[in-house]
């Protein structure tokens, strides 16, 4: 009589990370901008610590809970996995916090 054996293997999902930050015209990271001023939403897209090139990144303004409200624009990653999108800050009469989130093609809400 022949006996068979069963074996298993774990297939690990690819670990993708998509991070964003804000910069001014000189490339300095910032946390605030003047009403109506220009700033850049920048980021990096990696898979298992390797830069992802040529990927479309969708930037959304989100509410304080992270729910998408308005699509701000799209950017494409360079060979180093980074991207940058020029944005004009809204005109406000008092200090106002705005929240942004980046999505890849598989995650984009719209």
CSV table of C-alpha atoms in Angstrom, one decimal:
chain,number,residue,atom,x,y,z
A,1,UNK,CA,0.0,0.0,0.0
A,2,UNK,CA,1.3,3.5,-1.0
A,3,UNK,CA,0.9,6.3,1.5
A,4,UNK,CA,0.7,9.9,0.4
A,5,UNK,CA,1.9,12.9,2.4
A,6,UNK,CA,0.4,16.4,2.5
A,7,UNK,CA,2.6,19.4,2.9
A,8,UNK,CA,1.8,23.1,3.2
A,9,UNK,CA,3.5,26.3,2.2
A,10,UNK,CA,2.8,29.8,3.3
A,11,UNK,CA,2.5,32.4,0.5
A,12,UNK,CA,3.4,35.8,1.9
A,13,UNK,CA,1.6,38.8,0.6
A,14,UNK,CA,3.7,41.6,-0.9
A,15,UNK,CA,4.3,44.3,1.6
A,16,UNK,CA,3.5,47.6,-0.1
A,17,UNK,CA,3.9,50.9,1.7
A,18,UNK,CA,2.6,54.3,0.5
A,19,UNK,CA,3.7,57.3,2.6
A,20,UNK,CA,3.1,61.0,2.1
A,21,UNK,CA,4.4,64.3,3.4
A,22,UNK,CA,4.2,68.0,2.5
A,23,UNK,CA,7.0,70.3,1.1
A,24,UNK,CA,7.4,73.9,0.2
A,25,UNK,CA,8.9,75.3,-3.1
A,26,UNK,CA,12.4,74.7,-1.8
A,27,UNK,CA,11.8,71.0,-0.9
A,28,UNK,CA,11.6,71.6,2.9
A,29,UNK,CA,9.1,69.4,4.7
A,30,UNK,CA,6.3,71.6,6.2
A,31,UNK,CA,3.3,71.2,8.4
A,32,UNK,CA,1.6,74.5,7.5
A,33,UNK,CA,1.2,76.8,4.5
A,34,UNK,CA,-0.2,80.3,4.0
A,35,UNK,CA,-3.8,80.7,2.8
A,36,UNK,CA,-3.8,80.4,-1.0
A,37,UNK,CA,-0.1,79.4,-1.1
A,38,UNK,CA,1.6,76.7,-3.1
A,39,UNK,CA,2.8,73.5,-1.5
A,40,UNK,CA,3.5,69.9,-2.6
A,41,UNK,CA,2.1,66.6,-1.5
A,42,UNK,CA,5.0,64.3,-1.8
A,43,UNK,CA,5.5,60.6,-1.1
A,44,UNK,CA,7.1,57.3,-1.7
A,45,UNK,CA,5.7,54.0,-2.9
A,46,UNK,CA,7.6,50.8,-2.0
A,47,UNK,CA,7.1,47.1,-2.3
A,48,UNK,CA,9.2,45.1,0.2
A,49,UNK,CA,11.5,48.2,0.5
A,50,UNK,CA,12.0,48.3,-3.3
A,51,UNK,CA,10.8,51.5,-5.1
A,52,UNK,CA,7.8,51.1,-7.4
A,53,UNK,CA,8.3,53.0,-10.7
A,54,UNK,CA,5.6,54.3,-13.0
A,55,UNK,CA,2.7,53.8,-10.6
A,56,UNK,CA,-0.2,56.1,-10.6
A,57,UNK,CA,-0.9,57.7,-7.2
A,58,UNK,CA,-4.3,59.3,-6.5
A,59,UNK,CA,-4.4,62.1,-3.9
A,60,UNK,CA,-7.6,62.8,-2.0
A,61,UNK,CA,-8.6,65.4,0.5
A,62,UNK,CA,-10.2,63.4,3.4
A,63,UNK,CA,-12.2,64.3,6.4
A,64,UNK,CA,-10.8,64.0,10.0
A,65,UNK,CA,-11.9,60.3,10.0
A,66,UNK,CA,-10.1,59.5,6.7
A,67,UNK,CA,-13.1,59.3,4.5
A,68,UNK,CA,-12.4,60.7,0.9
A,69,UNK,CA,-14.1,64.0,0.2
A,70,UNK,CA,-12.4,65.4,-3.0
A,71,UNK,CA,-9.9,64.1,-5.5
A,72,UNK,CA,-7.0,66.6,-5.5
A,73,UNK,CA,-5.1,65.0,-8.4
A,74,UNK,CA,-2.8,62.2,-9.5
A,75,UNK,CA,1.0,61.8,-9.7
A,76,UNK,CA,3.2,59.1,-11.1
A,77,UNK,CA,6.1,57.6,-9.2
A,78,UNK,CA,9.6,58.0,-10.6
A,79,UNK,CA,12.3,55.4,-10.7
A,80,UNK,CA,13.1,56.0,-7.0
A,81,UNK,CA,9.4,55.4,-6.1
A,82,UNK,CA,8.8,59.0,-5.2
A,83,UNK,CA,6.1,61.4,-6.4
A,84,UNK,CA,5.1,65.0,-6.0
A,85,UNK,CA,1.9,66.9,-6.7
A,86,UNK,CA,1.7,70.7,-6.7
A,87,UNK,CA,-1.3,72.0,-4.8
A,88,UNK,CA,-2.7,75.5,-4.1
A,89,UNK,CA,-3.9,75.8,-0.5
A,90,UNK,CA,-7.5,76.8,0.0
A,91,UNK,CA,-8.2,80.4,0.9
A,92,UNK,CA,-9.3,80.6,4.5
A,93,UNK,CA,-10.0,83.4,7.0
A,94,UNK,CA,-8.9,81.4,10.1
A,95,UNK,CA,-6.5,78.6,10.7
A,96,UNK,CA,-8.0,75.4,9.3
A,97,UNK,CA,-6.7,71.8,9.2
A,98,UNK,CA,-6.9,69.9,6.0
A,99,UNK,CA,-6.2,66.1,5.7
A,100,UNK,CA,-4.9,64.2,2.6
A,101,UNK,CA,-4.5,60.6,1.7
A,102,UNK,CA,-2.7,58.8,-1.1
A,103,UNK,CA,-4.1,55.7,-2.9
A,104,UNK,CA,-2.7,53.4,-5.6
A,105,UNK,CA,-4.9,52.2,-8.5
A,106,UNK,CA,-6.1,49.2,-6.5
A,107,UNK,CA,-7.2,51.2,-3.5
A,108,UNK,CA,-8.6,54.4,-5.0
A,109,UNK,CA,-12.1,55.0,-3.7
A,110,UNK,CA,-13.4,56.5,-7.1
